[in-house]
């Protein structure tokens, strides 16, 4: 995550998070005790203070950003891993993927933890609120308060998840150029290796190799012969000059 205070503003208020994906969470227990129902998830990112704005239905970006910074400072979330590359520090993408996988699994558990309790509390509120027994009114009010608080906690987990996902986009884009360059180098090496592989796969690979070695030897011999001839000519000229000077 790094220093979130310097991160660019993230605009994600257009996509409200959805609740209740049956493929994400296991079926909830049939009931909860009052204490267990409202017990916060241990070491989680959910918060009772990230209340959605009434005009947008979303928590403000600044509030989520400050919350994520606090979670990073406290160690609940890990800072973005870096590695030294020459004189620069770059994001360690391999470590980032590992860390994000761990964060994803923890967030999924926390999401399911609050979703199960929220569904139970909401169902209980509806049962008590529609009861014809006036004695259930006080219990209905308590159930409503619990449902609202669990809704805030569940929503805050989704907001943090959404923020972390949006925060990864600049990091991935920043590495795009380096990744493309590395891919180009890899493809070039693969092309050469493929040509070598094709030659080795042929039945006449040995003959082809020998032929290439002979051609290389002939070129080397021709080059050496040319060098010898050039030096011999130079020596003849030098001898002639010396003889001329001696005669005169």
XYZ file of C-alpha atoms in Angstrom:
248
model
C 0.000 0.000 0.000
C 2.842 2.406 0.764
C 2.172 5.989 1.826
C -1.455 6.503 1.040
C -1.388 10.231 1.802
C 0.525 10.901 -1.404
C -1.578 8.578 -3.549
C -3.786 10.140 -6.236
C -7.444 10.517 -5.470
C -9.424 7.453 -6.402
C -12.911 7.830 -7.820
C -14.954 4.691 -7.373
C -18.252 6.065 -6.095
C -19.981 5.013 -9.282
C -19.955 1.302 -8.478
C -21.677 0.348 -5.271
C -20.504 -2.927 -3.701
C -22.898 -5.848 -3.780
C -23.749 -8.040 -0.831
C -24.741 -11.658 -0.574
C -22.883 -13.618 -3.249
C -23.781 -17.214 -2.399
C -20.624 -18.561 -4.051
C -18.349 -16.587 -1.732
C -19.553 -17.511 1.746
C -20.677 -20.770 3.335
C -24.238 -21.059 4.701
C -24.664 -19.132 7.981
C -25.339 -20.807 11.329
C -28.974 -21.153 12.327
C -28.541 -18.736 15.246
C -26.101 -16.507 17.119
C -25.846 -15.505 20.740
C -26.154 -11.770 21.380
C -22.475 -11.559 22.338
C -21.259 -13.476 19.305
C -23.555 -11.585 16.968
C -21.957 -8.209 17.699
C -18.382 -9.347 18.371
C -15.988 -7.624 15.915
C -13.866 -9.762 13.610
C -10.426 -10.198 15.198
C -7.691 -8.296 13.352
C -10.087 -7.159 10.641
C -10.432 -4.018 8.557
C -14.108 -3.373 9.300
C -14.993 -0.188 11.129
C -18.003 1.233 12.969
C -17.040 4.792 11.933
C -16.999 4.459 8.128
C -20.593 5.590 7.713
C -21.817 6.070 4.115
C -22.748 9.575 2.993
C -26.508 9.957 2.726
C -26.262 11.743 -0.641
C -24.081 9.144 -2.393
C -24.671 6.039 -0.323
C -20.889 5.548 -0.215
C -18.123 6.303 2.249
C -15.953 9.208 1.074
C -12.656 8.356 -0.603
C -10.753 10.486 1.911
C -12.261 8.595 4.843
C -11.427 5.193 3.321
C -7.910 6.363 2.442
C -7.293 7.559 6.003
C -8.658 4.277 7.359
C -6.379 2.206 5.092
C -3.367 4.338 6.133
C -4.195 3.680 9.789
C -4.540 -0.057 9.112
C -1.149 -0.069 7.385
C 0.496 1.864 10.230
C -0.930 -0.565 12.791
C 0.254 -3.620 10.840
C -3.199 -4.965 9.943
C -2.340 -4.322 6.295
C 1.175 -4.736 4.934
C 2.915 -1.828 3.182
C 3.732 -2.209 -0.494
C 6.879 -4.380 -0.761
C 9.824 -2.850 -2.607
C 13.174 -4.054 -3.908
C 16.359 -2.235 -4.851
C 16.939 -2.127 -8.627
C 20.147 -0.212 -9.316
C 19.723 3.142 -7.625
C 15.930 2.961 -7.609
C 13.398 1.199 -5.458
C 10.663 -0.593 -7.356
C 7.627 -2.576 -6.290
C 8.442 -6.219 -5.659
C 5.625 -7.658 -7.768
C 6.168 -11.266 -6.723
C 5.967 -10.341 -3.032
C 3.014 -8.042 -3.743
C 1.081 -10.900 -5.349
C 1.795 -13.130 -2.337
C 0.792 -10.427 0.136
C -2.369 -9.586 -1.794
C -3.381 -13.253 -1.863
C -3.104 -13.368 1.928
C -5.062 -10.123 2.261
C -7.751 -11.420 -0.096
C -8.251 -14.595 1.942
C -8.466 -12.627 5.184
C -10.893 -10.104 3.710
C -13.085 -12.874 2.343
C -13.267 -14.486 5.785
C -14.102 -11.154 7.387
C -16.702 -10.375 4.748
C -18.417 -13.731 5.334
C -18.161 -13.244 9.091
C -20.142 -10.002 8.952
C -22.451 -11.072 6.122
C -23.699 -14.061 8.088
C -24.382 -11.910 11.153
C -25.947 -9.136 9.136
C -28.375 -11.523 7.438
C -29.297 -13.077 10.786
C -29.809 -9.682 12.452
C -31.843 -8.353 9.550
C -34.088 -11.423 9.490
C -34.571 -11.161 13.243
C -35.493 -7.489 12.944
C -38.097 -8.222 10.270
C -39.587 -10.972 12.428
C -39.831 -8.749 15.501
C -40.923 -5.647 13.587
C -43.845 -7.467 11.966
C -44.909 -9.180 15.164
C -48.394 -8.342 16.425
C -47.169 -8.640 19.993
C -46.385 -5.122 21.257
C -43.959 -6.656 23.744
C -41.595 -7.292 20.813
C -41.250 -3.582 19.990
C -38.267 -2.988 22.291
C -36.516 -6.121 20.973
C -37.220 -4.929 17.431
C -35.509 -1.595 18.177
C -32.456 -3.423 19.514
C -32.414 -5.702 16.475
C -32.598 -2.631 14.219
C -29.582 -1.003 15.914
C -27.619 -4.237 15.576
C -28.580 -4.580 11.912
C -27.485 -1.015 11.151
C -24.130 -1.483 12.873
C -23.454 -4.793 11.126
C -24.407 -3.162 7.837
C -21.796 -0.447 8.448
C -19.138 -3.028 9.312
C -19.935 -5.144 6.266
C -19.997 -2.107 4.001
C -16.668 -0.857 5.386
C -15.019 -4.180 4.503
C -16.281 -3.836 0.935
C -15.063 -0.240 0.739
C -11.563 -1.252 1.866
C -11.512 -4.113 -0.644
C -12.584 -1.763 -3.422
C -9.995 0.836 -2.415
C -7.158 -1.692 -2.381
C -8.177 -2.964 -5.820
C -8.222 0.587 -7.246
C -4.897 1.349 -5.563
C -3.229 -1.502 -7.460
C -4.029 -0.082 -10.914
C -1.235 2.586 -10.999
C 1.313 0.008 -9.806
C 0.389 -2.435 -12.548
C 0.415 0.294 -15.225
C 3.808 1.562 -14.024
C 5.284 -1.881 -14.585
C 3.681 -2.291 -18.018
C 6.631 -0.812 -19.950
C 9.195 -2.942 -18.124
C 7.071 -6.036 -18.575
C 6.673 -5.393 -22.324
C 10.425 -4.878 -22.746
C 11.189 -8.060 -20.840
C 8.655 -9.941 -22.965
C 10.301 -8.666 -26.148
C 13.699 -9.899 -24.963
C 12.238 -13.247 -23.995
C 10.538 -13.618 -27.375
C 13.791 -12.831 -29.168
C 15.605 -15.506 -27.177
C 12.790 -17.946 -27.787
C 13.066 -17.360 -31.532
C 16.761 -18.225 -31.467
C 16.182 -21.241 -29.263
C 13.374 -22.427 -31.519
C 15.661 -22.209 -34.568
C 18.294 -24.244 -32.729
C 15.673 -26.732 -31.601
C 14.349 -27.140 -35.153
C 17.841 -27.835 -36.412
C 18.521 -30.393 -33.658
C 15.213 -32.123 -34.363
C 16.142 -32.813 -37.969
C 17.506 -36.235 -38.836
C 20.562 -34.654 -40.460
C 21.332 -32.490 -37.412
C 24.831 -33.932 -37.112
C 25.566 -33.384 -40.803
C 24.187 -29.846 -40.646
C 26.307 -29.064 -37.623
C 29.407 -30.484 -39.300
C 28.649 -28.509 -42.451
C 28.355 -25.304 -40.420
C 31.633 -26.081 -38.665
C 33.352 -26.707 -42.024
C 31.963 -23.435 -43.383
C 33.193 -21.592 -40.313
C 36.642 -23.232 -40.623
C 36.881 -22.298 -44.309
C 35.971 -18.681 -43.544
C 38.542 -18.608 -40.766
C 41.221 -20.105 -43.037
C 40.428 -17.620 -45.808
C 40.696 -14.751 -43.358
C 44.033 -16.056 -42.047
C 45.388 -16.548 -45.582
C 44.417 -12.998 -46.498
C 46.166 -11.681 -43.418
C 49.319 -13.661 -44.231
C 49.290 -12.402 -47.826
C 48.885 -8.822 -46.646
C 51.796 -9.109 -44.224
C 53.952 -10.847 -46.843
C 53.338 -8.019 -49.312
C 54.205 -5.496 -46.667
C 57.408 -7.306 -45.879
C 58.414 -7.364 -49.589
C 57.874 -3.612 -49.819
C 59.865 -3.062 -46.634
C 62.753 -5.165 -47.897
C 62.749 -3.293 -51.212
C 62.915 0.056 -49.449
C 65.778 -1.100 -47.251
C 67.685 -2.446 -50.289
C 67.154 0.845 -52.157
C 68.474 2.893 -49.254
C 71.453 0.577 -48.905
C 72.333 0.870 -52.640
C 72.096 4.620 -52.622
